Tab-separated table of N, CA and C in Angstrom:
chain	number	residue	atom	x	y	z
A	1	MET	N	0.825	-1.196	0.000
A	1	MET	CA	0.000	0.000	0.000
A	1	MET	C	0.867	1.257	0.000
A	2	HIS	N	1.936	1.223	0.795
A	2	HIS	CA	2.844	2.370	0.886
A	2	HIS	C	3.520	2.639	-0.459
A	3	ILE	N	3.862	1.579	-1.192
A	3	ILE	CA	4.511	1.737	-2.497
A	3	ILE	C	3.543	2.377	-3.482
A	4	ARG	N	2.288	1.933	-3.486
A	4	ARG	CA	1.281	2.516	-4.383
A	4	ARG	C	1.080	3.995	-4.088
A	5	LEU	N	1.012	4.334	-2.819
A	5	LEU	CA	0.832	5.725	-2.423
A	5	LEU	C	2.035	6.561	-2.859
A	6	SER	N	3.226	6.016	-2.691
A	6	SER	CA	4.441	6.724	-3.093
A	6	SER	C	4.465	6.958	-4.599
A	7	VAL	N	4.085	5.961	-5.385
A	7	VAL	CA	4.037	6.099	-6.845
A	7	VAL	C	2.988	7.134	-7.235
A	8	ALA	N	1.849	7.096	-6.572
A	8	ALA	CA	0.783	8.060	-6.870
A	8	ALA	C	1.229	9.481	-6.550
A	9	VAL	N	1.905	9.661	-5.420
A	9	VAL	CA	2.378	10.991	-5.038
A	9	VAL	C	3.419	11.486	-6.035
A	10	ARG	N	4.332	10.605	-6.454
A	10	ARG	CA	5.331	11.002	-7.453
A	10	ARG	C	4.667	11.367	-8.774
A	11	GLY	N	3.660	10.600	-9.155
A	11	GLY	CA	2.939	10.891	-10.405
A	11	GLY	C	2.240	12.234	-10.346
A	12	ILE	N	1.589	12.502	-9.237
A	12	ILE	CA	0.896	13.781	-9.076
A	12	ILE	C	1.909	14.922	-9.053
A	13	SER	N	3.027	14.725	-8.370
A	13	SER	CA	4.069	15.762	-8.333
A	13	SER	C	4.609	16.045	-9.727
A	14	TRP	N	4.817	14.998	-10.509
A	14	TRP	CA	5.324	15.174	-11.873
A	14	TRP	C	4.324	15.968	-12.715
A	15	VAL	N	3.034	15.600	-12.631
A	15	VAL	CA	2.001	16.313	-13.392
A	15	VAL	C	1.959	17.781	-12.982
A	16	LEU	N	2.021	18.054	-11.692
A	16	LEU	CA	1.985	19.442	-11.230
A	16	LEU	C	3.216	20.218	-11.681
A	17	SER	N	4.383	19.581	-11.692
A	17	SER	CA	5.577	20.297	-12.149
A	17	SER	C	5.507	20.579	-13.641
A	18	VAL	N	4.974	19.646	-14.417
A	18	VAL	CA	4.797	19.887	-15.857
A	18	VAL	C	3.803	21.018	-16.076
A	19	LEU	N	2.702	20.993	-15.345
A	19	LEU	CA	1.719	22.073	-15.474
A	19	LEU	C	2.326	23.408	-15.072
A	20	GLY	N	3.170	23.413	-14.050
A	20	GLY	CA	3.835	24.652	-13.648
A	20	GLY	C	4.744	25.182	-14.735
A	21	ALA	N	5.477	24.300	-15.396
A	21	ALA	CA	6.351	24.725	-16.493
A	21	ALA	C	5.538	25.249	-17.661
A	22	VAL	N	4.427	24.583	-17.943
A	22	VAL	CA	3.564	25.049	-19.031
A	22	VAL	C	2.992	26.416	-18.695
A	23	GLN	N	2.594	26.608	-17.460
A	23	GLN	CA	2.035	27.895	-17.061
A	23	GLN	C	3.073	28.998	-17.209
A	24	LEU	N	4.318	28.736	-16.876
A	24	LEU	CA	5.357	29.748	-17.037
A	24	LEU	C	5.563	30.116	-18.494
A	25	ALA	N	5.304	29.178	-19.402
A	25	ALA	CA	5.508	29.436	-20.820
A	25	ALA	C	4.302	30.108	-21.459
A	26	CYS	N	3.223	30.238	-20.747
A	26	CYS	CA	2.021	30.858	-21.304
A	26	CYS	C	2.156	32.376	-21.293
A	27	VAL	N	1.406	32.996	-22.158
A	27	VAL	CA	1.401	34.449	-22.247
A	27	VAL	C	0.348	34.971	-21.286
A	28	GLY	N	0.696	35.940	-20.484
A	28	GLY	CA	-0.258	36.499	-19.549
A	28	GLY	C	-0.428	37.983	-19.774
A	29	GLY	N	-1.480	38.516	-19.211
A	29	GLY	CA	-1.711	39.947	-19.308
A	29	GLY	C	-2.543	40.323	-20.513
A	30	HIS	N	-3.207	41.424	-20.379
A	30	HIS	CA	-4.043	41.958	-21.454
A	30	HIS	C	-3.737	43.436	-21.606
A	31	ILE	N	-3.769	43.888	-22.834
A	31	ILE	CA	-3.586	45.308	-23.090
A	31	ILE	C	-4.949	45.974	-22.949
A	32	PRO	N	-5.102	46.924	-22.039
A	32	PRO	CA	-6.405	47.562	-21.873
A	32	PRO	C	-6.754	48.422	-23.086
A	33	PRO	N	-8.032	48.449	-23.472
A	33	PRO	CA	-8.452	49.270	-24.612
A	33	PRO	C	-8.052	50.732	-24.479
A	34	SER	N	-8.035	51.255	-23.262
A	34	SER	CA	-7.706	52.673	-23.068
A	34	SER	C	-6.267	53.005	-23.462
A	35	THR	N	-5.438	51.988	-23.656
A	35	THR	CA	-4.065	52.215	-24.111
A	35	THR	C	-4.057	52.809	-25.517
A	36	PHE	N	-5.046	52.453	-26.314
A	36	PHE	CA	-5.131	52.917	-27.699
A	36	PHE	C	-5.957	54.203	-27.757
A	37	GLN	N	-5.281	55.339	-27.702
A	37	GLN	CA	-5.943	56.644	-27.758
A	37	GLN	C	-5.869	57.166	-29.193
A	38	PHE	N	-6.959	57.011	-29.926
A	38	PHE	CA	-6.977	57.407	-31.335
A	38	PHE	C	-7.119	58.919	-31.473
A	39	GLU	N	-6.328	59.467	-32.383
A	39	GLU	CA	-6.373	60.895	-32.688
A	39	GLU	C	-6.536	61.065	-34.192
A	40	ASN	N	-7.393	62.013	-34.568
A	40	ASN	CA	-7.621	62.273	-35.992
A	40	ASN	C	-6.380	62.878	-36.631
A	41	VAL	N	-6.016	62.343	-37.799
A	41	VAL	CA	-4.934	62.942	-38.574
A	41	VAL	C	-5.450	63.425	-39.925
A	42	VAL	N	-6.581	62.862	-40.373
A	42	VAL	CA	-7.261	63.336	-41.586
A	42	VAL	C	-8.752	63.379	-41.264
A	43	ARG	N	-9.320	64.561	-41.255
A	43	ARG	CA	-10.742	64.723	-40.939
A	43	ARG	C	-11.624	64.127	-42.028
A	44	TYR	N	-12.738	63.558	-41.607
A	44	TYR	CA	-13.722	63.040	-42.548
A	44	TYR	C	-14.448	64.223	-43.185
A	45	THR	N	-14.493	64.250	-44.502
A	45	THR	CA	-15.150	65.364	-45.202
A	45	THR	C	-16.252	64.888	-46.135
A	46	GLY	N	-16.628	63.625	-46.021
A	46	GLY	CA	-17.656	63.078	-46.907
A	46	GLY	C	-19.051	63.509	-46.511
A	47	ASP	N	-20.020	62.951	-47.230
A	47	ASP	CA	-21.423	63.291	-46.985
A	47	ASP	C	-22.093	62.345	-45.986
A	48	GLY	N	-21.326	61.500	-45.326
A	48	GLY	CA	-21.883	60.556	-44.362
A	48	GLY	C	-22.086	59.173	-44.941
A	49	LEU	N	-21.960	59.032	-46.249
A	49	LEU	CA	-22.123	57.735	-46.895
A	49	LEU	C	-20.811	57.208	-47.468
A	50	GLU	N	-19.854	58.095	-47.686
A	50	GLU	CA	-18.574	57.703	-48.269
A	50	GLU	C	-17.612	57.243	-47.180
A	51	THR	N	-16.621	56.431	-47.595
A	51	THR	CA	-15.558	56.081	-46.663
A	51	THR	C	-14.543	57.218	-46.640
A	52	GLY	N	-13.831	57.345	-45.536
A	52	GLY	CA	-12.813	58.388	-45.475
A	52	GLY	C	-12.437	58.766	-44.066
A	53	GLY	N	-11.564	59.752	-43.975
A	53	GLY	CA	-11.021	60.170	-42.689
A	53	GLY	C	-10.012	59.143	-42.196
A	54	TRP	N	-9.181	59.546	-41.251
A	54	TRP	CA	-8.163	58.631	-40.735
A	54	TRP	C	-7.771	59.043	-39.333
A	55	LYS	N	-7.650	58.078	-38.443
A	55	LYS	CA	-7.190	58.341	-37.082
A	55	LYS	C	-6.202	57.250	-36.687
A	56	VAL	N	-5.272	57.616	-35.824
A	56	VAL	CA	-4.228	56.674	-35.426
A	56	VAL	C	-4.015	56.694	-33.914
A	57	ALA	N	-3.484	55.588	-33.426
A	57	ALA	CA	-3.030	55.465	-32.038
A	57	ALA	C	-1.635	54.863	-32.076
A	58	GLN	N	-0.744	55.397	-31.271
A	58	GLN	CA	0.618	54.873	-31.196
A	58	GLN	C	0.869	54.318	-29.799
A	59	VAL	N	1.405	53.096	-29.773
A	59	VAL	CA	1.640	52.421	-28.500
A	59	VAL	C	2.980	51.682	-28.556
A	60	LEU	N	3.737	51.781	-27.485
A	60	LEU	CA	4.920	50.938	-27.296
A	60	LEU	C	4.478	49.737	-26.471
A	61	VAL	N	4.597	48.549	-27.030
A	61	VAL	CA	4.142	47.333	-26.363
A	61	VAL	C	5.356	46.486	-26.002
A	62	LEU	N	5.415	46.056	-24.753
A	62	LEU	CA	6.471	45.150	-24.323
A	62	LEU	C	5.944	43.727	-24.446
A	63	LEU	N	6.523	42.972	-25.374
A	63	LEU	CA	6.193	41.556	-25.512
A	63	LEU	C	7.215	40.785	-24.699
A	64	GLY	N	6.763	40.040	-23.729
A	64	GLY	CA	7.699	39.297	-22.903
A	64	GLY	C	7.211	37.897	-22.636
A	65	LYS	N	8.163	36.991	-22.557
A	65	LYS	CA	7.833	35.602	-22.280
A	65	LYS	C	8.899	35.042	-21.362
A	66	ILE	N	8.454	34.373	-20.313
A	66	ILE	CA	9.375	33.732	-19.388
A	66	ILE	C	9.042	32.251	-19.385
A	67	SER	N	10.005	31.448	-19.757
A	67	SER	CA	9.817	30.002	-19.698
A	67	SER	C	11.161	29.358	-19.400
A	68	PRO	N	11.140	28.118	-18.922
A	68	PRO	CA	12.401	27.444	-18.628
A	68	PRO	C	13.256	27.229	-19.879
A	69	MET	N	12.633	27.136	-21.042
A	69	MET	CA	13.346	26.833	-22.282
A	69	MET	C	13.707	28.076	-23.090
A	70	PHE	N	12.860	29.122	-23.029
A	70	PHE	CA	13.037	30.256	-23.940
A	70	PHE	C	12.488	31.512	-23.287
A	71	SER	N	13.350	32.433	-22.950
A	71	SER	CA	12.912	33.705	-22.386
A	71	SER	C	13.246	34.809	-23.378
A	72	ALA	N	12.317	35.723	-23.548
A	72	ALA	CA	12.543	36.805	-24.506
A	72	ALA	C	11.704	38.011	-24.129
A	73	ALA	N	12.166	39.177	-24.551
A	73	ALA	CA	11.402	40.409	-24.386
A	73	ALA	C	11.727	41.311	-25.565
A	74	ALA	N	10.698	41.956	-26.078
A	74	ALA	CA	10.878	42.881	-27.194
A	74	ALA	C	9.954	44.066	-26.978
A	75	THR	N	10.463	45.263	-27.209
A	75	THR	CA	9.636	46.462	-27.155
A	75	THR	C	9.272	46.826	-28.584
A	76	CYS	N	7.977	46.797	-28.867
A	76	CYS	CA	7.489	47.017	-30.232
A	76	CYS	C	6.751	48.343	-30.328
A	77	ASP	N	7.135	49.150	-31.302
A	77	ASP	CA	6.382	50.374	-31.564
A	77	ASP	C	5.321	50.036	-32.608
A	78	ILE	N	4.068	50.304	-32.252
A	78	ILE	CA	2.980	50.025	-33.189
A	78	ILE	C	2.122	51.265	-33.374
A	79	GLU	N	1.765	51.490	-34.606
A	79	GLU	CA	0.830	52.557	-34.953
A	79	GLU	C	-0.370	51.887	-35.598
A	80	VAL	N	-1.517	52.024	-34.960
A	80	VAL	CA	-2.754	51.458	-35.483
A	80	VAL	C	-3.523	52.587	-36.148
A	81	GLY	N	-3.787	52.435	-37.430
A	81	GLY	CA	-4.556	53.424	-38.171
A	81	GLY	C	-5.894	52.843	-38.592
A	82	VAL	N	-6.949	53.615	-38.418
A	82	VAL	CA	-8.288	53.171	-38.828
A	82	VAL	C	-9.007	54.321	-39.527
A	83	PRO	N	-9.868	53.985	-40.482
A	83	PRO	CA	-10.645	55.046	-41.122
A	83	PRO	C	-11.711	55.585	-40.168
A	84	GLU	N	-12.107	56.827	-40.378
A	84	GLU	CA	-13.232	57.381	-39.610
A	84	GLU	C	-14.521	56.648	-39.997
A	85	ARG	N	-14.631	56.381	-41.293
A	85	ARG	CA	-15.783	55.647	-41.819
A	85	ARG	C	-15.255	54.662	-42.854
A	86	ASN	N	-15.664	53.389	-42.729
A	86	ASN	CA	-15.263	52.391	-43.712
A	86	ASN	C	-16.505	51.743	-44.327
A	87	VAL	N	-16.315	50.634	-45.036
A	87	VAL	CA	-17.436	49.991	-45.728
A	87	VAL	C	-18.501	49.478	-44.770
A	88	LYS	N	-18.163	49.296	-43.500
A	88	LYS	CA	-19.140	48.836	-42.504
A	88	LYS	C	-19.854	49.996	-41.813
A	89	GLY	N	-19.389	51.222	-42.011
A	89	GLY	CA	-20.003	52.383	-41.364
A	89	GLY	C	-18.979	53.153	-40.547
A	90	TRP	N	-19.481	53.942	-39.584
A	90	TRP	CA	-18.612	54.759	-38.739
A	90	TRP	C	-17.788	53.871	-37.817
A	91	VAL	N	-16.524	54.224	-37.639
A	91	VAL	CA	-15.635	53.511	-36.717
A	91	VAL	C	-15.460	54.408	-35.493
A	92	LEU	N	-16.223	54.125	-34.454
A	92	LEU	CA	-16.152	54.924	-33.227
A	92	LEU	C	-14.852	54.636	-32.483
A	93	ASP	N	-14.345	55.634	-31.776
A	93	ASP	CA	-13.092	55.474	-31.037
A	93	ASP	C	-13.158	54.306	-30.058
A	94	GLU	N	-14.256	54.201	-29.323
A	94	GLU	CA	-14.396	53.142	-28.325
A	94	GLU	C	-14.345	51.766	-28.976
A	95	PHE	N	-15.008	51.622	-30.113
A	95	PHE	CA	-14.997	50.355	-30.841
A	95	PHE	C	-13.580	50.045	-31.320
A	96	ALA	N	-12.912	51.037	-31.883
A	96	ALA	CA	-11.545	50.848	-32.375
A	96	ALA	C	-10.604	50.473	-31.227
A	97	GLN	N	-10.788	51.094	-30.066
A	97	GLN	CA	-9.946	50.786	-28.910
A	97	GLN	C	-10.109	49.331	-28.476
A	98	VAL	N	-11.352	48.889	-28.351
A	98	VAL	CA	-11.622	47.516	-27.908
A	98	VAL	C	-11.073	46.510	-28.914
A	99	GLU	N	-11.335	46.742	-30.189
A	99	GLU	CA	-10.888	45.797	-31.216
A	99	GLU	C	-9.369	45.792	-31.355
A	100	ALA	N	-8.732	46.944	-31.216
A	100	ALA	CA	-7.269	47.000	-31.276
A	100	ALA	C	-6.659	46.241	-30.097
A	101	ALA	N	-7.239	46.399	-28.914
A	101	ALA	CA	-6.732	45.689	-27.735
A	101	ALA	C	-6.908	44.180	-27.888
A	102	LYS	N	-8.064	43.747	-28.374
A	102	LYS	CA	-8.286	42.310	-28.582
A	102	LYS	C	-7.315	41.757	-29.621
A	103	ALA	N	-7.124	42.486	-30.710
A	103	ALA	CA	-6.206	42.036	-31.760
A	103	ALA	C	-4.772	41.980	-31.236
A	104	ALA	N	-4.385	42.961	-30.426
A	104	ALA	CA	-3.034	42.976	-29.861
A	104	ALA	C	-2.817	41.783	-28.933
A	105	ASP	N	-3.802	41.480	-28.093
A	105	ASP	CA	-3.690	40.323	-27.201
A	105	ASP	C	-3.536	39.033	-27.998
A	106	GLN	N	-4.384	38.870	-29.008
A	106	GLN	CA	-4.347	37.658	-29.828
A	106	GLN	C	-3.027	37.560	-30.596
A	107	ALA	N	-2.572	38.666	-31.156
A	107	ALA	CA	-1.309	38.672	-31.903
A	107	ALA	C	-0.132	38.365	-30.977
A	108	ALA	N	-0.151	38.909	-29.768
A	108	ALA	CA	0.937	38.651	-28.817
A	108	ALA	C	1.015	37.173	-28.474
A	109	ARG	N	-0.120	36.564	-28.219
A	109	ARG	CA	-0.121	35.133	-27.906
A	109	ARG	C	0.438	34.317	-29.067
A	110	SER	N	0.021	34.660	-30.255
A	110	SER	CA	0.481	33.941	-31.444
A	110	SER	C	1.989	34.085	-31.634
A	111	VAL	N	2.484	35.297	-31.543
A	111	VAL	CA	3.910	35.558	-31.773
A	111	VAL	C	4.769	34.917	-30.686
A	112	LEU	N	4.354	35.018	-29.440
A	112	LEU	CA	5.172	34.488	-28.356
A	112	LEU	C	5.205	32.960	-28.346
A	113	ARG	N	4.193	32.327	-28.908
A	113	ARG	CA	4.213	30.864	-29.037
A	113	ARG	C	5.243	30.406	-30.062
A	114	GLU	N	5.543	31.265	-31.042
A	114	GLU	CA	6.442	30.892	-32.132
A	114	GLU	C	7.915	30.891	-31.730
A	115	GLN	N	8.260	31.438	-30.592
A	115	GLN	CA	9.627	31.471	-30.081
A	115	GLN	C	10.616	32.020	-31.113
A	116	GLN	N	10.326	33.194	-31.618
A	116	GLN	CA	11.182	33.850	-32.606
A	116	GLN	C	12.181	34.774	-31.924
A	117	PRO	N	13.270	35.094	-32.619
A	117	PRO	CA	14.168	36.128	-32.091
A	117	PRO	C	13.404	37.447	-31.954
A	118	THR	N	13.830	38.264	-31.015
A	118	THR	CA	13.089	39.495	-30.736
A	118	THR	C	13.012	40.420	-31.942
A	119	ALA	N	14.010	40.385	-32.813
A	119	ALA	CA	13.980	41.255	-33.993
A	119	ALA	C	12.802	40.920	-34.901
A	120	LEU	N	12.457	39.654	-34.983
A	120	LEU	CA	11.327	39.247	-35.822
A	120	LEU	C	9.998	39.317	-35.085
A	121	ALA	N	10.039	39.271	-33.762
A	121	ALA	CA	8.802	39.237	-32.982
A	121	ALA	C	7.934	40.467	-33.233
A	122	CYS	N	8.522	41.659	-33.245
A	122	CYS	CA	7.739	42.882	-33.459
A	122	CYS	C	7.139	42.910	-34.857
A	123	GLN	N	7.935	42.520	-35.830
A	123	GLN	CA	7.435	42.503	-37.205
A	123	GLN	C	6.254	41.542	-37.327
A	124	GLN	N	6.386	40.347	-36.777
A	124	GLN	CA	5.298	39.375	-36.845
A	124	GLN	C	4.095	39.829	-36.021
A	125	PHE	N	4.349	40.495	-34.907
A	125	PHE	CA	3.261	41.024	-34.086
A	125	PHE	C	2.407	41.991	-34.907
A	126	ARG	N	3.062	42.911	-35.620
A	126	ARG	CA	2.330	43.880	-36.448
A	126	ARG	C	1.548	43.182	-37.558
A	127	VAL	N	2.186	42.220	-38.217
A	127	VAL	CA	1.527	41.491	-39.312
A	127	VAL	C	0.297	40.754	-38.796
A	128	HIS	N	0.439	40.032	-37.681
A	128	HIS	CA	-0.697	39.292	-37.112
A	128	HIS	C	-1.814	40.242	-36.682
A	129	MET	N	-1.435	41.319	-36.004
A	129	MET	CA	-2.449	42.257	-35.514
A	129	MET	C	-3.227	42.877	-36.667
A	130	GLN	N	-2.524	43.264	-37.725
A	130	GLN	CA	-3.209	43.855	-38.879
A	130	GLN	C	-4.136	42.846	-39.547
A	131	SER	N	-3.698	41.613	-39.693
A	131	SER	CA	-4.552	40.617	-40.348
A	131	SER	C	-5.813	40.346	-39.531
A	132	ILE	N	-5.696	40.405	-38.216
A	132	ILE	CA	-6.866	40.208	-37.351
A	132	ILE	C	-7.838	41.373	-37.508
A	133	LEU	N	-7.333	42.592	-37.523
A	133	LEU	CA	-8.196	43.776	-37.593
A	133	LEU	C	-8.872	43.962	-38.945
A	134	ARG	N	-8.170	43.672	-40.030
A	134	ARG	CA	-8.683	44.087	-41.333
A	134	ARG	C	-9.199	42.965	-42.213
A	135	ASP	N	-9.252	41.743	-41.723
A	135	ASP	CA	-9.772	40.647	-42.528
A	135	ASP	C	-11.107	41.055	-43.151
A	136	LEU	N	-11.229	40.894	-44.460
A	136	LEU	CA	-12.403	41.400	-45.173
A	136	LEU	C	-13.698	40.717	-44.763
A	137	VAL	N	-13.629	39.455	-44.364
A	137	VAL	CA	-14.847	38.737	-43.992
A	137	VAL	C	-15.123	38.847	-42.498
A	138	TYR	N	-14.123	38.546	-41.679
A	138	TYR	CA	-14.335	38.474	-40.239
A	138	TYR	C	-13.739	39.638	-39.455
A	139	GLY	N	-12.904	40.424	-40.093
A	139	GLY	CA	-12.230	41.505	-39.387
A	139	GLY	C	-13.186	42.585	-38.934
A	140	PRO	N	-12.979	43.122	-37.739
A	140	PRO	CA	-13.877	44.142	-37.220
A	140	PRO	C	-13.693	45.515	-37.865
A	141	ILE	N	-12.497	45.787	-38.436
A	141	ILE	CA	-12.230	47.121	-38.985
A	141	ILE	C	-11.534	47.006	-40.344
A	142	PRO	N	-12.299	46.758	-41.408
A	142	PRO	CA	-11.682	46.732	-42.736
A	142	PRO	C	-10.982	48.063	-43.020
A	143	GLY	N	-9.803	47.973	-43.606
A	143	GLY	CA	-9.036	49.175	-43.917
A	143	GLY	C	-8.032	49.559	-42.853
A	144	ALA	N	-8.051	48.886	-41.703
A	144	ALA	CA	-7.111	49.208	-40.625
A	144	ALA	C	-5.685	48.844	-41.033
A	145	THR	N	-4.725	49.584	-40.491
A	145	THR	CA	-3.312	49.271	-40.713
A	145	THR	C	-2.593	49.198	-39.373
A	146	VAL	N	-1.562	48.384	-39.329
A	146	VAL	CA	-0.696	48.302	-38.156
A	146	VAL	C	0.737	48.350	-38.676
A	147	THR	N	1.459	49.400	-38.292
A	147	THR	CA	2.819	49.620	-38.780
A	147	THR	C	3.715	50.044	-37.620
A	148	LYS	N	4.980	50.296	-37.939
A	148	LYS	CA	5.862	50.994	-37.002
A	148	LYS	C	5.352	52.423	-36.892
A	149	PHE	N	5.879	53.178	-35.940
A	149	PHE	CA	5.499	54.588	-35.843
A	149	PHE	C	5.784	55.281	-37.173
A	150	GLN	N	4.779	55.950	-37.724
A	150	GLN	CA	4.913	56.677	-38.982
A	150	GLN	C	4.815	58.182	-38.781
A	151	ARG	N	4.077	58.592	-37.777
A	151	ARG	CA	3.791	60.010	-37.562
A	151	ARG	C	4.337	60.452	-36.207
A	152	VAL	N	4.614	61.719	-36.091
A	152	VAL	CA	5.066	62.254	-34.807
A	152	VAL	C	4.071	63.273	-34.260
A	153	ILE	N	2.890	63.318	-34.839
A	153	ILE	CA	1.916	64.336	-34.433
A	153	ILE	C	0.861	63.804	-33.480
A	154	VAL	N	0.996	62.549	-33.059
A	154	VAL	CA	0.018	61.994	-32.133
A	154	VAL	C	0.708	61.605	-30.830
A	155	SER	N	-0.081	61.509	-29.763
A	155	SER	CA	0.447	61.141	-28.449
A	155	SER	C	0.815	59.664	-28.431
A	156	ARG	N	1.946	59.360	-27.835
A	156	ARG	CA	2.381	57.968	-27.740
A	156	ARG	C	2.099	57.446	-26.347
A	157	ARG	N	1.663	56.205	-26.284
A	157	ARG	CA	1.386	55.524	-25.020
A	157	ARG	C	2.329	54.334	-24.924
A	158	SER	N	2.412	53.767	-23.741
A	158	SER	CA	3.191	52.541	-23.598
A	158	SER	C	2.437	51.558	-22.724
A	159	PHE	N	2.691	50.274	-22.969
A	159	PHE	CA	2.117	49.209	-22.163
A	159	PHE	C	3.182	48.164	-21.966
A	160	PRO	N	3.445	47.721	-20.817
A	160	PRO	CA	2.933	48.159	-19.535
A	160	PRO	C	3.638	49.383	-19.032
């Protein structure tokens, strides 16, 4: 009986240690929507039915991962640009903030799972985030762009 109990305890300890290692390798944290403060750079001048106008938010995002096998951190400058009005209608700031934050979280998880060098991590982060935002069928904001900082006329934020 003592041997069975000892084997069971060792088995449970092994499972818990594996789960602990997996948890350390997981991506944690969420970028709050308020981090993305959109500012108009091109005013909408249409009649209310046309697409147009442009607003951007600039954020410095720290992508970090701590795991027993691979630890990395990269500071990524991202500029998210969205139209004032696109094919789906008006793009409200609050909507753009929420969708940008969700896309950033999803892109961060995807990039950090790939275990890339930090130089490529930011580039892939931008590519993933843009594809999530602007997908023509499922994307919440068609026409959105995600690039490095392009403009110096808007306020920059950082996370964390």
